[in-house]
PDB file of C-alpha atoms in Angstrom:
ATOM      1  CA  UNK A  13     -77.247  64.412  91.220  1.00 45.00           C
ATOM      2  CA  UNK A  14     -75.541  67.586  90.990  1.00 48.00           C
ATOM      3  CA  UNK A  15     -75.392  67.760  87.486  1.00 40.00           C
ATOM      4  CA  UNK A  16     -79.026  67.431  87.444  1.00 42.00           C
ATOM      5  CA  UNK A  17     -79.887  69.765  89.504  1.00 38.00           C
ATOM      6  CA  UNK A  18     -77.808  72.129  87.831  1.00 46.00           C
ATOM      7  CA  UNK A  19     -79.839  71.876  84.604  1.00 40.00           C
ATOM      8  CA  UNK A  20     -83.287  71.833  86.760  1.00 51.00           C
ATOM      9  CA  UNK A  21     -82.022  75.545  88.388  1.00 44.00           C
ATOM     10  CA  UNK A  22     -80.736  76.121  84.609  1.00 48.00           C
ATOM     11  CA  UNK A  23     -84.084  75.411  83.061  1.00 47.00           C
ATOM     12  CA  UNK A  24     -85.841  77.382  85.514  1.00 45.00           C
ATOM     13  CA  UNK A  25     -83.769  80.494  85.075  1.00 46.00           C
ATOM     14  CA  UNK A  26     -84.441  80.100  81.389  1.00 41.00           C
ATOM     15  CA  UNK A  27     -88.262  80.173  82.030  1.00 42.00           C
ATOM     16  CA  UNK A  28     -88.050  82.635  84.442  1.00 40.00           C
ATOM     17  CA  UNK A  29     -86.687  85.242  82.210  1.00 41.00           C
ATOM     18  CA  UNK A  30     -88.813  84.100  79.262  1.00 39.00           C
ATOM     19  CA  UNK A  31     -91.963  84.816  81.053  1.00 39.00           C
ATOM     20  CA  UNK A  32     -90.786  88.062  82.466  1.00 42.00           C
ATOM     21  CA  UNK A  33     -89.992  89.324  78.547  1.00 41.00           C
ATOM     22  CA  UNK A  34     -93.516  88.676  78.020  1.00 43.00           C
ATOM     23  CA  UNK A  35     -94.682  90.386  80.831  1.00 41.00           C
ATOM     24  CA  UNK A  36     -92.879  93.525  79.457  1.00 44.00           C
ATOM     25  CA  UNK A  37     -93.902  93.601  76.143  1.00 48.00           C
ATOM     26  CA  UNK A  38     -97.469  93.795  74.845  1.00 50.00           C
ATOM     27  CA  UNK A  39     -99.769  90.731  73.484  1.00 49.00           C
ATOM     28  CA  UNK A  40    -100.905  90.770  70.261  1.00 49.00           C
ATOM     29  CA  UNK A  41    -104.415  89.690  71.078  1.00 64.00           C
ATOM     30  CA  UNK A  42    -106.390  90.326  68.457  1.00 92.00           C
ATOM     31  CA  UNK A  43    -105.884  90.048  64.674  1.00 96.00           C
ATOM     32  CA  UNK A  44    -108.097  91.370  61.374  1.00 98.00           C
ATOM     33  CA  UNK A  45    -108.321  90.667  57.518  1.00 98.00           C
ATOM     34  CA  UNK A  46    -111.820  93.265  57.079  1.00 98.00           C
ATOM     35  CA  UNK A  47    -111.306  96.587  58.408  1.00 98.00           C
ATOM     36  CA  UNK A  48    -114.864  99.350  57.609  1.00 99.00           C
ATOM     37  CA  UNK A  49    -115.298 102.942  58.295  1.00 98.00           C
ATOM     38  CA  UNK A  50    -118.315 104.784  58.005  1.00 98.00           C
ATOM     39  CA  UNK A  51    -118.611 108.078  59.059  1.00 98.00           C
ATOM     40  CA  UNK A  52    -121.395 111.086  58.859  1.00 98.00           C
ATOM     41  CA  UNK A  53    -120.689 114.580  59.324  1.00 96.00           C
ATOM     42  CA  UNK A  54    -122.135 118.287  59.449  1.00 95.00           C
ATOM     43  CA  UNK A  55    -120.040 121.309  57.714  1.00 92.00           C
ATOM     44  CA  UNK A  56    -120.749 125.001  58.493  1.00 91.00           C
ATOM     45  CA  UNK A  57    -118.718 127.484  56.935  1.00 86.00           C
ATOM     46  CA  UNK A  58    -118.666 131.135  57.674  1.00 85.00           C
ATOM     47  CA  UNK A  59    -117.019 133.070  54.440  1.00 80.00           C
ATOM     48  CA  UNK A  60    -115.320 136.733  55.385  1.00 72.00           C
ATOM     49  CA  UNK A  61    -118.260 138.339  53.347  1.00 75.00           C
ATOM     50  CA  UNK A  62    -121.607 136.828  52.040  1.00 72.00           C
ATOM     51  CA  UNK A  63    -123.998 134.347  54.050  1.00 77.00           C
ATOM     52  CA  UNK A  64    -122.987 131.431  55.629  1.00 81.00           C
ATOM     53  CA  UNK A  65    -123.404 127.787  54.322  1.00 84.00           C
ATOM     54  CA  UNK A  66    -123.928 124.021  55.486  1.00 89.00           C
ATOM     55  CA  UNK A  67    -123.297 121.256  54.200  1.00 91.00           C
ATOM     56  CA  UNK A  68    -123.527 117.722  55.116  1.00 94.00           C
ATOM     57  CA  UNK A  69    -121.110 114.445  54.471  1.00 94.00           C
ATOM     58  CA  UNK A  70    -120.889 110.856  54.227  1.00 97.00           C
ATOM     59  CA  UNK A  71    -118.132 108.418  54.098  1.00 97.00           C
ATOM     60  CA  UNK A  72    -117.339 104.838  53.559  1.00 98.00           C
ATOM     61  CA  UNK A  73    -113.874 103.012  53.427  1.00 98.00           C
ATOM     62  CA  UNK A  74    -112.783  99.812  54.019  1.00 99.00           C
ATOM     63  CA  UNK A  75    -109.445  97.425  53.342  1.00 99.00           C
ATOM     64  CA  UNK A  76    -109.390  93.493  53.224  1.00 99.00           C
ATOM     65  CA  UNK A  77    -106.158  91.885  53.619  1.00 99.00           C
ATOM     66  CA  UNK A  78    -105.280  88.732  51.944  1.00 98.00           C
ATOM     67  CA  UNK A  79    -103.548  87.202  55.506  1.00 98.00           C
ATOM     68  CA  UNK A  80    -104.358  88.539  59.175  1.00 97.00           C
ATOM     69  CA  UNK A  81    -103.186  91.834  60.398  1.00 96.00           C
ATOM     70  CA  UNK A  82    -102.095  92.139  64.022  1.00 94.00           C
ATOM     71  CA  UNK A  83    -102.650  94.448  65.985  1.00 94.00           C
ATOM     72  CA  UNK A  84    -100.191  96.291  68.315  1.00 93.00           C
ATOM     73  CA  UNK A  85    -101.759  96.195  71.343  1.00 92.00           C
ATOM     74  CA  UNK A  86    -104.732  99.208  70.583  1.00 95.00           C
ATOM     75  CA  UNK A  87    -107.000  97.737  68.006  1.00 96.00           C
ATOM     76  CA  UNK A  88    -106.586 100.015  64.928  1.00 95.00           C
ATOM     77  CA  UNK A  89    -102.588 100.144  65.289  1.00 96.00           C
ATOM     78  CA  UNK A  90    -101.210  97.794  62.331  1.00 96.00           C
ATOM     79  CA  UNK A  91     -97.529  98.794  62.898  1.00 95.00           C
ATOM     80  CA  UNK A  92     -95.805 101.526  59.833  1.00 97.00           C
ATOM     81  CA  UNK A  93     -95.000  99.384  57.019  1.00 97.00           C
ATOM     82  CA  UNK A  94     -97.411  97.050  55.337  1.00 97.00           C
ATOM     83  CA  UNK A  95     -95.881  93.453  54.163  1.00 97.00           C
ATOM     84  CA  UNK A  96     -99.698  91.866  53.498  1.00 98.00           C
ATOM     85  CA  UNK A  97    -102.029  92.016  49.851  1.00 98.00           C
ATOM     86  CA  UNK A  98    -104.756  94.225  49.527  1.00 99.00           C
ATOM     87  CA  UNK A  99    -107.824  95.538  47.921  1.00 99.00           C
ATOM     88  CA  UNK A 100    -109.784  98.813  49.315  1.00 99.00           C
ATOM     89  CA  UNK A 101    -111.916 101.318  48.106  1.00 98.00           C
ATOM     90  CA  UNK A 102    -113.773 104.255  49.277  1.00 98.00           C
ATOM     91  CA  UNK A 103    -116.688 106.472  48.831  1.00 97.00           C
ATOM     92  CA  UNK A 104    -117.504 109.743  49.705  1.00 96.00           C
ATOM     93  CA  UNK A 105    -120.681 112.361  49.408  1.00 95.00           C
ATOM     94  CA  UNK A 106    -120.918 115.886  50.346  1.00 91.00           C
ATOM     95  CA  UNK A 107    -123.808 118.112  49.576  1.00 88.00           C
ATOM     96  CA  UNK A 108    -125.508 121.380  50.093  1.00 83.00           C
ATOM     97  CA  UNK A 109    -127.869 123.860  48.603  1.00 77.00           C
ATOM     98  CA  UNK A 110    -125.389 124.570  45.918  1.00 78.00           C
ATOM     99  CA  UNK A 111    -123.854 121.968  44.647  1.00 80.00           C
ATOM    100  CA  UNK A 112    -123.069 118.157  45.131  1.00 89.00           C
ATOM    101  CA  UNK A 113    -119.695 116.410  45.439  1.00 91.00           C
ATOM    102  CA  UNK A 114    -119.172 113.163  44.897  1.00 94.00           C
ATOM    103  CA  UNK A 115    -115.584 111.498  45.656  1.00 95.00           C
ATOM    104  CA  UNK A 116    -114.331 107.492  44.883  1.00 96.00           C
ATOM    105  CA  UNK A 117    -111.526 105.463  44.465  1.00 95.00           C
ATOM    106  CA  UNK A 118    -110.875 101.916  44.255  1.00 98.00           C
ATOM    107  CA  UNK A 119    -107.730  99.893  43.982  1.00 98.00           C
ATOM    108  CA  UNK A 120    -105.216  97.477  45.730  1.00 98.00           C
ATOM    109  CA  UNK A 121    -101.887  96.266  46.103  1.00 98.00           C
ATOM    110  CA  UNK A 122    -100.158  93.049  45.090  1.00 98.00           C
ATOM    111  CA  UNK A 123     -96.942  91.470  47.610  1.00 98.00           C
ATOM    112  CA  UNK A 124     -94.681  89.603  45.470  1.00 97.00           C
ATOM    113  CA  UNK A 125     -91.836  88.542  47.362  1.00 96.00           C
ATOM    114  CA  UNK A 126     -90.417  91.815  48.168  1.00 98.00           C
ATOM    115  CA  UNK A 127     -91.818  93.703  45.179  1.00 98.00           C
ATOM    116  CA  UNK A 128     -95.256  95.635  45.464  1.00 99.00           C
ATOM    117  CA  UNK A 129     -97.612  96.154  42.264  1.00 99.00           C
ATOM    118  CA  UNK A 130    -100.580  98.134  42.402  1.00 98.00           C
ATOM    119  CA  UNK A 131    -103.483  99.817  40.880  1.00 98.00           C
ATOM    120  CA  UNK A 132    -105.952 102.848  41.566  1.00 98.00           C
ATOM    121  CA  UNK A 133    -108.950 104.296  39.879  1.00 98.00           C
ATOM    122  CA  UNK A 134    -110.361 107.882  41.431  1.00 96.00           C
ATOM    123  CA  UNK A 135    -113.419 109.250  40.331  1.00 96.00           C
ATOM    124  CA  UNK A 136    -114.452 112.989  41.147  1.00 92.00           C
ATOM    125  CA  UNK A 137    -118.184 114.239  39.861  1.00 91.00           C
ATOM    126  CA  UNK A 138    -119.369 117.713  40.783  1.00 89.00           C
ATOM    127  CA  UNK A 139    -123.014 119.220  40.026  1.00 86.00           C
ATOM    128  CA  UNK A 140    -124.812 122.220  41.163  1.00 81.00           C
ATOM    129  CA  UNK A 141    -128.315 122.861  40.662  1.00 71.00           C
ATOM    130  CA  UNK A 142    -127.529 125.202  37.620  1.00 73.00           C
ATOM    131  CA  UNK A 143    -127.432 121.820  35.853  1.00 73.00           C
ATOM    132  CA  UNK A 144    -123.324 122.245  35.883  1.00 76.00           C
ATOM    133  CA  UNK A 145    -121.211 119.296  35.739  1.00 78.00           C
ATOM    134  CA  UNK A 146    -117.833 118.223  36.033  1.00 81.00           C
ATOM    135  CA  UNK A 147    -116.535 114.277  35.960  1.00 85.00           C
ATOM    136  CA  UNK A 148    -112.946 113.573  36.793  1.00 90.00           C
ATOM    137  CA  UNK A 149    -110.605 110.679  36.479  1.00 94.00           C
ATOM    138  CA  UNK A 150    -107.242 109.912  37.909  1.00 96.00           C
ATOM    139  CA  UNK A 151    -105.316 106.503  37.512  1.00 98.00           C
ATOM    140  CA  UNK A 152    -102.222 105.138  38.977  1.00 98.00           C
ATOM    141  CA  UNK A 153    -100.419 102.271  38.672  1.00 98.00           C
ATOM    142  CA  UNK A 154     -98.131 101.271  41.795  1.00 98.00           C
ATOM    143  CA  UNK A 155     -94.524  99.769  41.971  1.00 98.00           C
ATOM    144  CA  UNK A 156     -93.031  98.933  45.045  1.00 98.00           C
ATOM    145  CA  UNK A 157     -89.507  97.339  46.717  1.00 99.00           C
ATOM    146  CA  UNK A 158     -88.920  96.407  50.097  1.00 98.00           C
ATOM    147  CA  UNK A 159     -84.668  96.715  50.133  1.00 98.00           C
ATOM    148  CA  UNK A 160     -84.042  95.349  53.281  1.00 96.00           C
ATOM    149  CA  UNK A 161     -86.685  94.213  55.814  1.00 96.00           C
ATOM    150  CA  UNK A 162     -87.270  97.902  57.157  1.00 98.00           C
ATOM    151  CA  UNK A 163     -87.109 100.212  53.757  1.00 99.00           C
ATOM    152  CA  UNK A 164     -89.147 100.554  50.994  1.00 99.00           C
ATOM    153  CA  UNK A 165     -88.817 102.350  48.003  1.00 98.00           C
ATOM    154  CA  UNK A 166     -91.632 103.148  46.028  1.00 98.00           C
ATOM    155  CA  UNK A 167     -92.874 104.432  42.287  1.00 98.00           C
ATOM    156  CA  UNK A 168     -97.018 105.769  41.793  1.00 98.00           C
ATOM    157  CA  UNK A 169     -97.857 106.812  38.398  1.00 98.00           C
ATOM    158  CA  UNK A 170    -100.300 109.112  37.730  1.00 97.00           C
ATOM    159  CA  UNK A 171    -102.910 109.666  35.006  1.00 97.00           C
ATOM    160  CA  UNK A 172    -105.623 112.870  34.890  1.00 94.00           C
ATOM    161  CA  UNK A 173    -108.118 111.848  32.370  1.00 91.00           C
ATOM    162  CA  UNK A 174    -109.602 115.438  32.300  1.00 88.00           C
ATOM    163  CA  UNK A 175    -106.219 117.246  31.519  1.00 91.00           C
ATOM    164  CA  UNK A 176    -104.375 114.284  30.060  1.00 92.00           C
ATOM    165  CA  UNK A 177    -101.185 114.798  32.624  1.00 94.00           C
ATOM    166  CA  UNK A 178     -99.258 112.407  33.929  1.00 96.00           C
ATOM    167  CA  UNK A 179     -96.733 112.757  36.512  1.00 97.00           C
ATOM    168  CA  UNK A 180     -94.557 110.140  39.058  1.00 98.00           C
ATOM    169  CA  UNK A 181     -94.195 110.420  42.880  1.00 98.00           C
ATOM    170  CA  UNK A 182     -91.123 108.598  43.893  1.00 98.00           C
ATOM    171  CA  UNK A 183     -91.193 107.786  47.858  1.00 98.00           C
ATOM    172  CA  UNK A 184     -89.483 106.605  50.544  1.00 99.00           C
ATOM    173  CA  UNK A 185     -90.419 104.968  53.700  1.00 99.00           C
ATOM    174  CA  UNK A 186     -87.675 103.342  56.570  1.00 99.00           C
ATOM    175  CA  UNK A 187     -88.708 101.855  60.440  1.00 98.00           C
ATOM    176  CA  UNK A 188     -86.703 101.454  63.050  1.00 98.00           C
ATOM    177  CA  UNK A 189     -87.976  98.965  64.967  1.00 96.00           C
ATOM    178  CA  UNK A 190     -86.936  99.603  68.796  1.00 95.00           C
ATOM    179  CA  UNK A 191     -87.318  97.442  71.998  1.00 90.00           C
ATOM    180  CA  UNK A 192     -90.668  95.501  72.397  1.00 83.00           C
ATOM    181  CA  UNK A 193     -92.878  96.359  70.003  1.00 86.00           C
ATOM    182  CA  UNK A 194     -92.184 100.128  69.597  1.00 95.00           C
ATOM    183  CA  UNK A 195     -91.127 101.621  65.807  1.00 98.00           C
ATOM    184  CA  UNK A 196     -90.183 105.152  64.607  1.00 98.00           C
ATOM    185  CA  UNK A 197     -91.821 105.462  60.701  1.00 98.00           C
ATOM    186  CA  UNK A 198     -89.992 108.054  58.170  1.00 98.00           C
ATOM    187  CA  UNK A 199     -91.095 109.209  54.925  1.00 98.00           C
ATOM    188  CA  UNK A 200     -90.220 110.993  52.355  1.00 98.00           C
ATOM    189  CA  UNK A 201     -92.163 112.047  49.084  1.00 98.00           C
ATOM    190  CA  UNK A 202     -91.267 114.039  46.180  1.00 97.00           C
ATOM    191  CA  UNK A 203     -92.441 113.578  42.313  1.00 96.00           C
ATOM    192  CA  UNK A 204     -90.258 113.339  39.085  1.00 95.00           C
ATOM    193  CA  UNK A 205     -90.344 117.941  38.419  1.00 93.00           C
ATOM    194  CA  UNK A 206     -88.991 117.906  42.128  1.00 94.00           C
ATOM    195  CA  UNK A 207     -91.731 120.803  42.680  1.00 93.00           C
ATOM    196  CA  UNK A 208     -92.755 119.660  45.688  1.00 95.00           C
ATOM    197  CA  UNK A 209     -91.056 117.773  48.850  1.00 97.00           C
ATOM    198  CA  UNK A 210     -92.875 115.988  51.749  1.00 97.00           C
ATOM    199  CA  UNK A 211     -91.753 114.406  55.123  1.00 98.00           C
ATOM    200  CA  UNK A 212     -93.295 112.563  57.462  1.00 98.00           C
ATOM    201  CA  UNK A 213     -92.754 110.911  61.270  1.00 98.00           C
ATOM    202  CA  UNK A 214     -94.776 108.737  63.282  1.00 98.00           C
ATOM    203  CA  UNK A 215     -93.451 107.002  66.648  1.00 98.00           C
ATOM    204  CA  UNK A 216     -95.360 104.426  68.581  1.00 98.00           C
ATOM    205  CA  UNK A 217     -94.726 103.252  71.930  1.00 97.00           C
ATOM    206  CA  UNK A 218     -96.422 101.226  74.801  1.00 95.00           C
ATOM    207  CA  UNK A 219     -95.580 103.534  77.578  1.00 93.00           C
ATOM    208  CA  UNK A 220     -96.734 101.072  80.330  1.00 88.00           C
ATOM    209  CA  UNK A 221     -98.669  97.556  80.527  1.00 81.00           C
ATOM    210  CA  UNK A 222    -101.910  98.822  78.804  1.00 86.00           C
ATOM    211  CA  UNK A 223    -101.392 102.409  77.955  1.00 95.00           C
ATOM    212  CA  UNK A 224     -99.584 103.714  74.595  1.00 97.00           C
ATOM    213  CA  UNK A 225     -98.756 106.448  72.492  1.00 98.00           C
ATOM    214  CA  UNK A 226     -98.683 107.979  68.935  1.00 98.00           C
ATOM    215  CA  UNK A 227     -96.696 110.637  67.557  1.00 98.00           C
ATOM    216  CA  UNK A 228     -97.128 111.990  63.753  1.00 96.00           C
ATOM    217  CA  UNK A 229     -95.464 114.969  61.961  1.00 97.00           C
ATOM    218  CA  UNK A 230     -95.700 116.384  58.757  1.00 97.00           C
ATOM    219  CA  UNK A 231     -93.782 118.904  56.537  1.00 96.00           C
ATOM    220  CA  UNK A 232     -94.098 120.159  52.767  1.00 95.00           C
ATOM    221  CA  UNK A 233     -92.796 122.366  50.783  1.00 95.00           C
ATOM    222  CA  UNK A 234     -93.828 123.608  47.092  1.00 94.00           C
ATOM    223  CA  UNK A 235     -91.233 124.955  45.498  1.00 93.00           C
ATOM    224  CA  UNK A 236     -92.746 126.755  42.874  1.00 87.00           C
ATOM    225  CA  UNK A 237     -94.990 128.885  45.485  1.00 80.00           C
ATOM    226  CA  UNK A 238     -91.955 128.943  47.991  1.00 79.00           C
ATOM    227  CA  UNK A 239     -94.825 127.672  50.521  1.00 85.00           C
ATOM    228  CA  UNK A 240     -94.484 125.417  53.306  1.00 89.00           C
ATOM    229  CA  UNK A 241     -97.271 123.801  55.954  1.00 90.00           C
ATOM    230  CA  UNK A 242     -96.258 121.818  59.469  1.00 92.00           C
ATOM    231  CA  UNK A 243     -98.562 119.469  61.088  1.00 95.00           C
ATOM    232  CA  UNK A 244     -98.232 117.995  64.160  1.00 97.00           C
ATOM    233  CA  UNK A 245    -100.945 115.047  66.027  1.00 97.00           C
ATOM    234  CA  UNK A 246    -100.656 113.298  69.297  1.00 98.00           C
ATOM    235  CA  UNK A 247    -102.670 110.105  70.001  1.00 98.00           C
ATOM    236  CA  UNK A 248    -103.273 108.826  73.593  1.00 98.00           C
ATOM    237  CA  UNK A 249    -104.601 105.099  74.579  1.00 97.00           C
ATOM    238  CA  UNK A 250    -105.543 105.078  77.914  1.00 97.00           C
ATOM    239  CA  UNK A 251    -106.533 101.396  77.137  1.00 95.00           C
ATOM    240  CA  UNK A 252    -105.964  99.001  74.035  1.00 93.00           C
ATOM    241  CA  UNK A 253    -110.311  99.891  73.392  1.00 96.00           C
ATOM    242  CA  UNK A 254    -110.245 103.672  73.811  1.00 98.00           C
ATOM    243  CA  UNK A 255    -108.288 106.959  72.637  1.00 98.00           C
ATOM    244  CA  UNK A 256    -108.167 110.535  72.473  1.00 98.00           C
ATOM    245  CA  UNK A 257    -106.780 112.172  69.691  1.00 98.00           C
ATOM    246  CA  UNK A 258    -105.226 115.976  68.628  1.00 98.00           C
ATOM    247  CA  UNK A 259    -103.749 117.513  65.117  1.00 97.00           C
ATOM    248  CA  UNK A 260    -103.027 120.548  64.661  1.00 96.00           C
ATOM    249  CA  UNK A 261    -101.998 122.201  61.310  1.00 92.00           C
ATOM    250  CA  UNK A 262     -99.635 124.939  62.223  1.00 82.00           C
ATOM    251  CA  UNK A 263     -99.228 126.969  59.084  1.00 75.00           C
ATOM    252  CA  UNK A 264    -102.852 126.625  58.028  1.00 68.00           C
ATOM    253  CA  UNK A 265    -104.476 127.616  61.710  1.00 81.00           C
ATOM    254  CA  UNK A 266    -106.856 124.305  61.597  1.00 91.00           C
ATOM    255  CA  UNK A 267    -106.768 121.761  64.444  1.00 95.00           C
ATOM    256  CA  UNK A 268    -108.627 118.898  65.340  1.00 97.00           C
ATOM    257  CA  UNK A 269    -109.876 116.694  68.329  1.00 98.00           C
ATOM    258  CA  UNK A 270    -111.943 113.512  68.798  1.00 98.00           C
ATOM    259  CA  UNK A 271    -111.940 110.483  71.250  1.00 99.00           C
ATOM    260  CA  UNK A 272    -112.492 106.774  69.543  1.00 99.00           C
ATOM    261  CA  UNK A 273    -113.761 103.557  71.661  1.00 99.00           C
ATOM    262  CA  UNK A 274    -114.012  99.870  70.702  1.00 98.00           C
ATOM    263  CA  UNK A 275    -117.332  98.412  73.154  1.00 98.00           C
ATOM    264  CA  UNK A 276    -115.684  94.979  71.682  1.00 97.00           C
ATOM    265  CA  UNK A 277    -112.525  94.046  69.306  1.00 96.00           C
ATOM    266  CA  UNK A 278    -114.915  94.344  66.523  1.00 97.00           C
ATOM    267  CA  UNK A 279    -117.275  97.527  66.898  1.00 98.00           C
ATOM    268  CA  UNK A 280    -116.028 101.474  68.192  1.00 99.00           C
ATOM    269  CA  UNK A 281    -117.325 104.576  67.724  1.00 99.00           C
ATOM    270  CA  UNK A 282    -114.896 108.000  67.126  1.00 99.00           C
ATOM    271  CA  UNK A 283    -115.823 111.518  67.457  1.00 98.00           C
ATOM    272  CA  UNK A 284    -113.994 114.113  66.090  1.00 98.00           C
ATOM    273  CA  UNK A 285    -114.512 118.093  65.802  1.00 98.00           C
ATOM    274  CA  UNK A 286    -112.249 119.830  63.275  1.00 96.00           C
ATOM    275  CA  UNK A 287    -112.100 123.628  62.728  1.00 94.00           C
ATOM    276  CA  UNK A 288    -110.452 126.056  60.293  1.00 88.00           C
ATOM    277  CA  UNK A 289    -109.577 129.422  60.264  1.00 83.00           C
ATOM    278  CA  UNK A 290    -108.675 130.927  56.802  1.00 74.00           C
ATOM    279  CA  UNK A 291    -108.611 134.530  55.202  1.00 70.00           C
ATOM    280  CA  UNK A 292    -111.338 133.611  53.031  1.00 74.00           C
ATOM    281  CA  UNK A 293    -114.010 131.598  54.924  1.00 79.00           C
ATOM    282  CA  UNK A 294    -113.646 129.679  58.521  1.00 87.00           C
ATOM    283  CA  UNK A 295    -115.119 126.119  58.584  1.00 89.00           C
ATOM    284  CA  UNK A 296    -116.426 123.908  61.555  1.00 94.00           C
ATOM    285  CA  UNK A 297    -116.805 120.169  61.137  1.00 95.00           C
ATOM    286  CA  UNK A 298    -118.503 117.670  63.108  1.00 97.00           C
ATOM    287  CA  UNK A 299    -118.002 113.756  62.525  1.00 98.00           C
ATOM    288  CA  UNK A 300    -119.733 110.710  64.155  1.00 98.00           C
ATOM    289  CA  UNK A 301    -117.768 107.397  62.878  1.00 99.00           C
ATOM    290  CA  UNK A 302    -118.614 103.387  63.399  1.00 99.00           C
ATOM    291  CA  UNK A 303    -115.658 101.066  62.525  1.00 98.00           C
ATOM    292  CA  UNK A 304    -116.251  97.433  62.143  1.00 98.00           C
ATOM    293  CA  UNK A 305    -112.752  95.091  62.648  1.00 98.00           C
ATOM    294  CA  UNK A 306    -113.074  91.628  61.685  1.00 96.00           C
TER     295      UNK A 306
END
């Protein structure tokens, strides 16, 4: 009798801690394959001399995964590295009274194991009303090798069908994964002349039950132009559906702000305001955006 109720109080130690471990760390409730972005948006720029100038913008963008991505408590956090096969595209359209831009790419990436191959076709076409125009093509072709679990190493070739350069960016990307479900993302991206050196951090973490947190940084240098830029962004959910959002770009004075909320695990709606300050011409942006998650 003993013995039994030794493995009764046993059993219900064991379920005792298992339920508080999944008290403490978040639920992945919701999962997604089709992930859309479209987005509309006003321009204004104010040059240092000469009049000023609008412009307005559309976007489109979406990604289908071949197996369902989980999300990490908020609904548009997929975790740093990507393990699942791909195809996206997007599209985008800016015009004003001068001239039209036009901006597309299209491509996707194949998981094989622990190797990556992938493919990308960008399209750039530029017109003004002086009957000018200007039609651009870059390809790259993607390799890809996950080492261990948490590091990838990474090969993108690229082709400019206007100037008939090629040249090959050669990245790296490691997560550590830390307790729960938090991760700390580092990358680093450089291309086969060495000109020109990139970093990258981004930190997640579920700071309570239903609140969490995102922190991004960014550095690069060109060495040629002996020129760096820092960026910095901050992302706070104050619940899985809704976040406010900040960058700012501290060697090129710009800086950005906008709010994003899901009304269901499929639909949200995202704000932003971004604004500029150069020697040449400062530039205000405004951009509405509906994302669709299924």
């Amino acid at each position: 009798m003993d013995l039994m109720f030794q493995m009764d109080l046993k059993m219900k130690k064991i379920l005792l801690a298992l339920i508080c471990l999944s008290a403490a760390l978040p639920v992945y409730a919701e999962q997604y394959r089709t992930i859309a972005n479209t987005s509309l948006g006003k321009e204004e720029i104010k040059p240092s001399f000469g009049s000023n100038a609008k412009a307005d913008f559309f976007n489109f963008n979406a990604i289908y995964y071949f197996d369902d991505k989980l999300a990490l408590g908020p609904l548009d956090e997929f975790g740093y590295l990507n393990r699942i096969s791909n195809v996206y595209g997007s599209a985008n359209h800016l015009q004003n009274d001068s001239f039209t831009l036009i901006d597309y790419h299209v491509g996707g990436d194949w998981h094989l194991g622990d190797f990556i191959v992938g493919a990308e076709i960008r399209g750039i076409d530029i017109s003004n009303r002086n009957d000018f125009q200007d039609d651009n093509k870059i390809l790259k072709g993607k390799l890809g090798y996950f080492i261990d679990e948490n590091l990838l190493f990474n090969l993108t070739y690229n082709y400019d069908d206007e100037t008939k350069d090629s040249m090959v960016d050669i990245g790296v990307n490691y997560q550590v994964i830390l307790p729960g479900y938090d991760y700390v993302g580092f990358g680093y991206k450089t291309n086969d002349e060495l000109d020109v050196h990139s970093v990258d951090v981004q930190y997640f973490s579920n700071i309570n039950e239903s609140q969490y947190i995102r922190l991004y940084a960014e550095y690069n240098y060109w060495v040629d132009a002996e020129n760096d830029s820092w960026s910095v962004g901050a992302n706070y959910n104050i619940s899985q559906n809704t976040s406010f959002y900040a960058t700012l770009d501290v060697s090129g004075d710009s800086y950005s702000v906008g709010a994003k909320h899901y009304f269901n695990r499929s639909w949200a709606l995202a704000g932003e305001y971004r604004e500029l300050d150069a020697d040449i011409a400062d530039v205000s942006q405004y951009t509405l955006t509906v994302s669709m998650q299924f």
